[in-house]
PDB file of C-alpha atoms in Angstrom:
ATOM      1  CA  VAL A   1     -48.576  44.065 -25.589  1.00 64.00           C
ATOM      2  CA  GLU A   2     -50.530  43.213 -28.738  1.00 69.00           C
ATOM      3  CA  VAL A   3     -48.682  39.733 -28.839  1.00 71.00           C
ATOM      4  CA  TYR A   4     -49.107  39.194 -24.999  1.00 69.00           C
ATOM      5  CA  HIS A   5     -53.019  40.077 -25.606  1.00 69.00           C
ATOM      6  CA  GLU A   6     -53.438  37.513 -28.078  1.00 74.00           C
ATOM      7  CA  LEU A   7     -51.746  34.972 -26.217  1.00 70.00           C
ATOM      8  CA  HIS A   8     -53.865  35.492 -23.249  1.00 68.00           C
ATOM      9  CA  VAL A   9     -57.064  35.322 -25.297  1.00 72.00           C
ATOM     10  CA  ARG A  10     -55.635  32.147 -26.946  1.00 72.00           C
ATOM     11  CA  PHE A  11     -54.837  30.361 -23.622  1.00 67.00           C
ATOM     12  CA  GLN A  12     -57.942  31.392 -22.157  1.00 68.00           C
ATOM     13  CA  GLN A  13     -60.014  29.675 -24.986  1.00 66.00           C
ATOM     14  CA  GLN A  14     -57.757  26.764 -24.493  1.00 67.00           C
ATOM     15  CA  GLN A  15     -58.597  26.613 -20.932  1.00 63.00           C
ATOM     16  CA  GLN A  16     -62.345  26.896 -21.428  1.00 64.00           C
ATOM     17  CA  VAL A  17     -61.928  23.649 -23.654  1.00 59.00           C
ATOM     18  CA  GLN A  18     -60.140  21.783 -20.933  1.00 59.00           C
ATOM     19  CA  HIS A  19     -62.614  22.837 -18.519  1.00 57.00           C
ATOM     20  CA  ASN A  20     -65.451  21.558 -20.830  1.00 59.00           C
ATOM     21  CA  ASN A  21     -63.301  18.199 -20.964  1.00 60.00           C
ATOM     22  CA  ASN A  22     -63.078  18.045 -17.412  1.00 55.00           C
ATOM     23  CA  LYS A  23     -59.267  18.465 -17.479  1.00 59.00           C
ATOM     24  CA  ASN A  24     -57.937  20.408 -14.427  1.00 59.00           C
ATOM     25  CA  LYS A  25     -54.737  21.880 -15.930  1.00 63.00           C
ATOM     26  CA  ARG A  26     -53.417  25.242 -15.376  1.00 67.00           C
ATOM     27  CA  ILE A  27     -51.488  26.821 -18.360  1.00 69.00           C
ATOM     28  CA  ARG A  28     -48.986  29.465 -17.706  1.00 75.00           C
ATOM     29  CA  PHE A  29     -47.445  31.548 -20.531  1.00 75.00           C
ATOM     30  CA  GLY A  30     -44.794  34.204 -20.923  1.00 80.00           C
ATOM     31  CA  LEU A  31     -43.517  36.613 -23.298  1.00 81.00           C
ATOM     32  CA  LYS A  32     -39.807  37.734 -23.374  1.00 83.00           C
ATOM     33  CA  CYS A  33     -39.747  41.305 -24.614  1.00 81.00           C
ATOM     34  CA  PRO A  34     -37.448  43.663 -23.031  1.00 80.00           C
ATOM     35  CA  GLY A  35     -38.708  46.545 -25.129  1.00 80.00           C
ATOM     36  CA  VAL A  36     -41.816  46.580 -22.913  1.00 82.00           C
ATOM     37  CA  LEU A  37     -39.818  48.362 -20.100  1.00 83.00           C
ATOM     38  CA  TYR A  38     -38.690  51.264 -22.639  1.00 77.00           C
ATOM     39  CA  ARG A  39     -42.401  52.069 -23.577  1.00 79.00           C
ATOM     40  CA  SER A  40     -44.387  53.998 -20.912  1.00 76.00           C
ATOM     41  CA  HIS A  41     -47.739  53.162 -22.994  1.00 81.00           C
ATOM     42  CA  ASP A  42     -46.961  49.194 -22.954  1.00 84.00           C
ATOM     43  CA  MET A  43     -46.543  49.657 -19.007  1.00 84.00           C
ATOM     44  CA  ASN A  44     -49.650  51.540 -18.548  1.00 84.00           C
ATOM     45  CA  ILE A  45     -51.528  48.578 -20.251  1.00 85.00           C
ATOM     46  CA  TYR A  46     -50.128  45.965 -18.061  1.00 86.00           C
ATOM     47  CA  LYS A  47     -50.838  48.249 -15.177  1.00 87.00           C
ATOM     48  CA  THR A  48     -54.139  48.314 -16.244  1.00 88.00           C
ATOM     49  CA  TYR A  49     -55.365  45.303 -18.027  1.00 86.00           C
ATOM     50  CA  PHE A  50     -52.672  42.702 -16.899  1.00 87.00           C
ATOM     51  CA  PRO A  51     -51.990  43.651 -13.134  1.00 90.00           C
ATOM     52  CA  ASN A  52     -51.703  39.959 -12.269  1.00 89.00           C
ATOM     53  CA  THR A  53     -48.844  39.400 -14.715  1.00 90.00           C
ATOM     54  CA  LYS A  54     -45.401  38.684 -13.052  1.00 92.00           C
ATOM     55  CA  PHE A  55     -42.310  40.297 -14.450  1.00 92.00           C
ATOM     56  CA  ILE A  56     -38.898  38.707 -14.299  1.00 92.00           C
ATOM     57  CA  VAL A  57     -35.919  41.187 -15.244  1.00 91.00           C
ATOM     58  CA  GLY A  58     -32.435  40.224 -15.706  1.00 90.00           C
ATOM     59  CA  ILE A  59     -29.892  42.857 -16.108  1.00 89.00           C
ATOM     60  CA  ARG A  60     -26.163  42.360 -16.999  1.00 91.00           C
ATOM     61  CA  HIS A  61     -23.041  44.783 -16.732  1.00 91.00           C
ATOM     62  CA  PRO A  62     -23.639  47.582 -19.163  1.00 92.00           C
ATOM     63  CA  VAL A  63     -20.167  47.159 -20.890  1.00 93.00           C
ATOM     64  CA  MET A  64     -20.800  43.186 -21.367  1.00 92.00           C
ATOM     65  CA  TRP A  65     -24.081  43.987 -22.548  1.00 92.00           C
ATOM     66  CA  PHE A  66     -23.177  46.273 -25.155  1.00 94.00           C
ATOM     67  CA  GLU A  67     -20.223  43.962 -26.331  1.00 94.00           C
ATOM     68  CA  SER A  68     -22.764  41.025 -26.693  1.00 93.00           C
ATOM     69  CA  PHE A  69     -25.447  43.035 -28.544  1.00 93.00           C
ATOM     70  CA  TYR A  70     -22.586  44.504 -30.858  1.00 94.00           C
ATOM     71  CA  ASN A  71     -21.453  41.167 -31.807  1.00 94.00           C
ATOM     72  CA  TYR A  72     -24.864  39.671 -32.158  1.00 93.00           C
ATOM     73  CA  GLN A  73     -25.961  42.412 -34.560  1.00 93.00           C
ATOM     74  CA  VAL A  74     -22.652  41.913 -36.526  1.00 93.00           C
ATOM     75  CA  GLY A  75     -23.368  38.296 -36.731  1.00 94.00           C
ATOM     76  CA  ARG A  76     -26.605  39.248 -38.390  1.00 92.00           C
ATOM     77  CA  ASN A  77     -24.733  41.132 -41.021  1.00 91.00           C
ATOM     78  CA  VAL A  78     -25.602  44.518 -39.465  1.00 90.00           C
ATOM     79  CA  LEU A  79     -23.146  47.365 -40.774  1.00 90.00           C
ATOM     80  CA  LEU A  80     -21.684  48.797 -37.865  1.00 90.00           C
ATOM     81  CA  PRO A  81     -18.374  51.059 -37.384  1.00 88.00           C
ATOM     82  CA  ALA A  82     -15.369  49.236 -36.665  1.00 87.00           C
ATOM     83  CA  SER A  83     -14.616  51.769 -33.812  1.00 88.00           C
ATOM     84  CA  THR A  84     -17.483  51.847 -31.235  1.00 90.00           C
ATOM     85  CA  SER A  85     -16.512  55.470 -30.163  1.00 91.00           C
ATOM     86  CA  SER A  86     -18.901  56.529 -32.510  1.00 90.00           C
ATOM     87  CA  LEU A  87     -21.761  54.556 -30.674  1.00 92.00           C
ATOM     88  CA  ILE A  88     -21.345  56.493 -27.542  1.00 91.00           C
ATOM     89  CA  GLY A  89     -24.567  58.294 -26.698  1.00 87.00           C
ATOM     90  CA  LYS A  90     -27.898  58.044 -28.241  1.00 85.00           C
ATOM     91  CA  CYS A  91     -28.949  55.759 -31.179  1.00 86.00           C
ATOM     92  CA  GLU A  92     -28.783  57.770 -34.353  1.00 83.00           C
ATOM     93  CA  ASN A  93     -30.202  57.027 -37.803  1.00 80.00           C
ATOM     94  CA  HIS A  94     -32.362  54.140 -36.664  1.00 80.00           C
ATOM     95  CA  GLN A  95     -29.379  51.921 -35.381  1.00 83.00           C
ATOM     96  CA  LYS A  96     -29.810  49.556 -32.852  1.00 87.00           C
ATOM     97  CA  VAL A  97     -26.372  49.481 -31.064  1.00 92.00           C
ATOM     98  CA  CYS A  98     -25.505  52.647 -28.902  1.00 92.00           C
ATOM     99  CA  THR A  99     -24.525  52.952 -25.134  1.00 90.00           C
ATOM    100  CA  ASP A 100     -27.733  54.746 -24.218  1.00 87.00           C
ATOM    101  CA  ARG A 101     -29.619  51.414 -24.654  1.00 88.00           C
ATOM    102  CA  ALA A 102     -27.392  49.930 -21.555  1.00 88.00           C
ATOM    103  CA  ARG A 103     -28.896  52.890 -19.222  1.00 84.00           C
ATOM    104  CA  PHE A 104     -30.957  50.215 -17.566  1.00 85.00           C
ATOM    105  CA  HIS A 105     -32.012  52.527 -14.802  1.00 82.00           C
ATOM    106  CA  ALA A 106     -33.906  54.631 -16.935  1.00 78.00           C
ATOM    107  CA  ALA A 107     -35.940  51.483 -17.984  1.00 81.00           C
ATOM    108  CA  LEU A 108     -36.243  49.922 -14.580  1.00 84.00           C
ATOM    109  CA  ALA A 109     -37.739  53.477 -13.487  1.00 81.00           C
ATOM    110  CA  ARG A 110     -40.782  52.832 -15.488  1.00 79.00           C
ATOM    111  CA  LEU A 111     -41.556  50.070 -12.793  1.00 83.00           C
ATOM    112  CA  ARG A 112     -42.141  52.730 -10.296  1.00 79.00           C
ATOM    113  CA  LYS A 113     -40.593  50.990  -7.211  1.00 79.00           C
ATOM    114  CA  THR A 114     -39.352  54.167  -6.122  1.00 76.00           C
ATOM    115  CA  PRO A 115     -41.129  57.577  -6.063  1.00 75.00           C
ATOM    116  CA  LEU A 116     -38.754  59.651  -8.066  1.00 75.00           C
ATOM    117  CA  VAL A 117     -39.558  62.823  -6.213  1.00 76.00           C
ATOM    118  CA  GLU A 118     -36.064  63.704  -4.967  1.00 78.00           C
ATOM    119  CA  LYS A 119     -33.713  65.967  -7.297  1.00 75.00           C
ATOM    120  CA  GLU A 120     -30.781  63.655  -6.601  1.00 76.00           C
ATOM    121  CA  GLU A 121     -32.970  60.306  -7.925  1.00 76.00           C
ATOM    122  CA  VAL A 122     -34.298  62.252 -11.039  1.00 74.00           C
ATOM    123  CA  ASP A 123     -30.396  63.651 -11.755  1.00 73.00           C
ATOM    124  CA  LEU A 124     -29.287  59.805 -11.647  1.00 72.00           C
ATOM    125  CA  LEU A 125     -32.065  58.866 -13.704  1.00 73.00           C
ATOM    126  CA  PHE A 126     -31.246  61.156 -16.426  1.00 66.00           C
ATOM    127  CA  GLY A 127     -27.579  59.795 -16.325  1.00 56.00           C
ATOM    128  CA  THR A 128     -24.002  61.058 -15.651  1.00 50.00           C
ATOM    129  CA  ARG A 129     -23.732  62.624 -18.840  1.00 52.00           C
ATOM    130  CA  TYR A 130     -26.332  65.246 -17.790  1.00 47.00           C
ATOM    131  CA  GLU A 131     -24.837  65.731 -14.286  1.00 45.00           C
ATOM    132  CA  GLY A 132     -25.210  69.343 -13.256  1.00 45.00           C
ATOM    133  CA  ASN A 133     -28.249  69.875 -15.198  1.00 42.00           C
ATOM    134  CA  TYR A 134     -29.537  72.570 -12.941  1.00 39.00           C
ATOM    135  CA  ASN A 135     -26.571  74.481 -13.158  1.00 43.00           C
ATOM    136  CA  ASN A 136     -25.294  73.761 -16.808  1.00 43.00           C
ATOM    137  CA  THR A 137     -27.447  75.805 -19.223  1.00 39.00           C
ATOM    138  CA  SER A 138     -25.764  73.794 -22.097  1.00 40.00           C
ATOM    139  CA  SER A 139     -27.083  70.345 -20.923  1.00 42.00           C
ATOM    140  CA  LEU A 140     -28.854  68.189 -23.212  1.00 46.00           C
ATOM    141  CA  HIS A 141     -31.607  68.188 -20.468  1.00 47.00           C
ATOM    142  CA  PRO A 142     -31.721  71.525 -18.963  1.00 49.00           C
ATOM    143  CA  PRO A 143     -33.100  72.655 -15.694  1.00 54.00           C
ATOM    144  CA  GLN A 144     -36.291  73.677 -17.025  1.00 56.00           C
ATOM    145  CA  GLN A 145     -36.934  70.079 -18.657  1.00 54.00           C
ATOM    146  CA  GLN A 146     -36.150  68.185 -15.254  1.00 55.00           C
ATOM    147  CA  ARG A 147     -38.513  70.483 -13.478  1.00 57.00           C
ATOM    148  CA  ARG A 148     -41.113  69.894 -16.070  1.00 57.00           C
ATOM    149  CA  PHE A 149     -40.576  66.046 -15.585  1.00 54.00           C
ATOM    150  CA  LEU A 150     -41.042  66.554 -11.892  1.00 54.00           C
ATOM    151  CA  ASN A 151     -44.096  68.545 -12.057  1.00 56.00           C
ATOM    152  CA  SER A 152     -45.774  66.947 -14.745  1.00 53.00           C
ATOM    153  CA  SER A 153     -49.354  65.379 -14.270  1.00 46.00           C
ATOM    154  CA  LYS A 154     -48.009  61.992 -15.821  1.00 52.00           C
ATOM    155  CA  HIS A 155     -45.168  61.823 -13.583  1.00 52.00           C
ATOM    156  CA  LYS A 156     -47.442  62.366 -10.640  1.00 52.00           C
ATOM    157  CA  LYS A 157     -49.846  59.830 -11.726  1.00 52.00           C
ATOM    158  CA  GLN A 158     -47.073  57.293 -12.105  1.00 52.00           C
ATOM    159  CA  GLN A 159     -46.032  57.646  -8.473  1.00 52.00           C
ATOM    160  CA  ASP A 160     -49.133  55.639  -7.850  1.00 63.00           C
ATOM    161  CA  GLY A 161     -46.615  52.679  -8.390  1.00 75.00           C
ATOM    162  CA  PHE A 162     -46.776  49.508 -10.661  1.00 84.00           C
ATOM    163  CA  PRO A 163     -48.954  46.636  -9.214  1.00 89.00           C
ATOM    164  CA  ASN A 164     -47.149  43.915 -11.040  1.00 90.00           C
ATOM    165  CA  GLN A 165     -44.811  41.883  -8.964  1.00 92.00           C
ATOM    166  CA  LEU A 166     -41.190  41.629 -10.017  1.00 92.00           C
ATOM    167  CA  LEU A 167     -38.204  39.523  -9.716  1.00 92.00           C
ATOM    168  CA  LEU A 168     -34.999  41.084 -10.344  1.00 91.00           C
ATOM    169  CA  PHE A 169     -31.661  39.321 -10.812  1.00 88.00           C
ATOM    170  CA  GLU A 170     -28.087  40.049 -12.176  1.00 88.00           C
ATOM    171  CA  VAL A 171     -26.878  37.496 -14.667  1.00 86.00           C
ATOM    172  CA  ARG A 172     -23.505  37.176 -12.772  1.00 84.00           C
ATOM    173  CA  GLN A 173     -25.429  35.471 -10.111  1.00 80.00           C
ATOM    174  CA  LEU A 174     -25.735  32.453 -12.243  1.00 77.00           C
ATOM    175  CA  HIS A 175     -21.941  31.994 -12.125  1.00 78.00           C
ATOM    176  CA  GLN A 176     -21.196  32.944  -8.715  1.00 76.00           C
ATOM    177  CA  ASN A 177     -20.988  29.359  -7.188  1.00 75.00           C
ATOM    178  CA  ASP A 178     -22.083  25.884  -7.864  1.00 74.00           C
ATOM    179  CA  THR A 179     -25.364  26.203  -5.827  1.00 76.00           C
ATOM    180  CA  THR A 180     -26.556  29.608  -7.127  1.00 78.00           C
ATOM    181  CA  PRO A 181     -28.513  28.156 -10.350  1.00 78.00           C
ATOM    182  CA  ARG A 182     -30.324  25.738  -8.112  1.00 83.00           C
ATOM    183  CA  LYS A 183     -31.019  28.395  -5.856  1.00 86.00           C
ATOM    184  CA  LEU A 184     -32.318  30.755  -8.471  1.00 86.00           C
ATOM    185  CA  SER A 185     -34.454  27.869  -9.888  1.00 87.00           C
ATOM    186  CA  GLU A 186     -36.127  27.582  -6.347  1.00 90.00           C
ATOM    187  CA  THR A 187     -36.518  31.246  -6.226  1.00 91.00           C
ATOM    188  CA  LEU A 188     -38.359  31.140  -9.724  1.00 90.00           C
ATOM    189  CA  ARG A 189     -40.382  28.197  -8.848  1.00 91.00           C
ATOM    190  CA  ASN A 190     -41.679  29.887  -5.794  1.00 92.00           C
ATOM    191  CA  TYR A 191     -42.360  33.024  -7.553  1.00 93.00           C
ATOM    192  CA  LEU A 192     -44.255  31.496 -10.330  1.00 91.00           C
ATOM    193  CA  ASP A 193     -46.265  29.293  -7.993  1.00 90.00           C
ATOM    194  CA  ILE A 194     -44.917  26.173  -9.814  1.00 88.00           C
ATOM    195  CA  GLN A 195     -45.316  22.853  -7.868  1.00 86.00           C
ATOM    196  CA  SER A 196     -42.780  20.603  -9.714  1.00 86.00           C
ATOM    197  CA  ASP A 197     -39.069  21.337  -9.485  1.00 87.00           C
ATOM    198  CA  LEU A 198     -37.357  23.157 -12.360  1.00 84.00           C
ATOM    199  CA  PRO A 199     -33.944  22.312 -13.509  1.00 83.00           C
ATOM    200  CA  PRO A 200     -31.086  24.457 -12.610  1.00 76.00           C
ATOM    201  CA  ILE A 201     -30.716  27.739 -14.617  1.00 74.00           C
TER     202      ILE A 201
END
């Protein structure tokens, strides 16, 4: 969010200079940062101070994501176990690669496009590893924790929704057929209110 704010201030200053020079040019800027969706504090800042910022979220199959991210980290000479079975679950010891990072639904839930008030939906949010939480006292997320989540003032406040617009796509859409990349480009152009054509994605 700090980087986004700095960009916002910088481009506002640049637009003011252009206005003073009688140049009518509208500048758009963006920031690629998937970590924003994993930090509720960041989301609240966007909601409060940048409600007109539009979000573009692309997701991919969790297994494909894990394979790609694992290979990416290995390519950066990050020491990872040869057997990925030890990477199932939460990230431990500050490691970046683990299957829990592919629980995209948990990050998407921060966009608050659904109320998250039903028990079944909250069960799904906590993940299949925690199924039966209300009956399994040995669960990593015992019943009282989910009830606390449902009844928390923070959660109830979040039910107000997230005002920012959202364009959500799945990366396999890019490879469905020959016309899909062009259609996605048109969708993106209309979503961002860009007058000129964009190249196929």
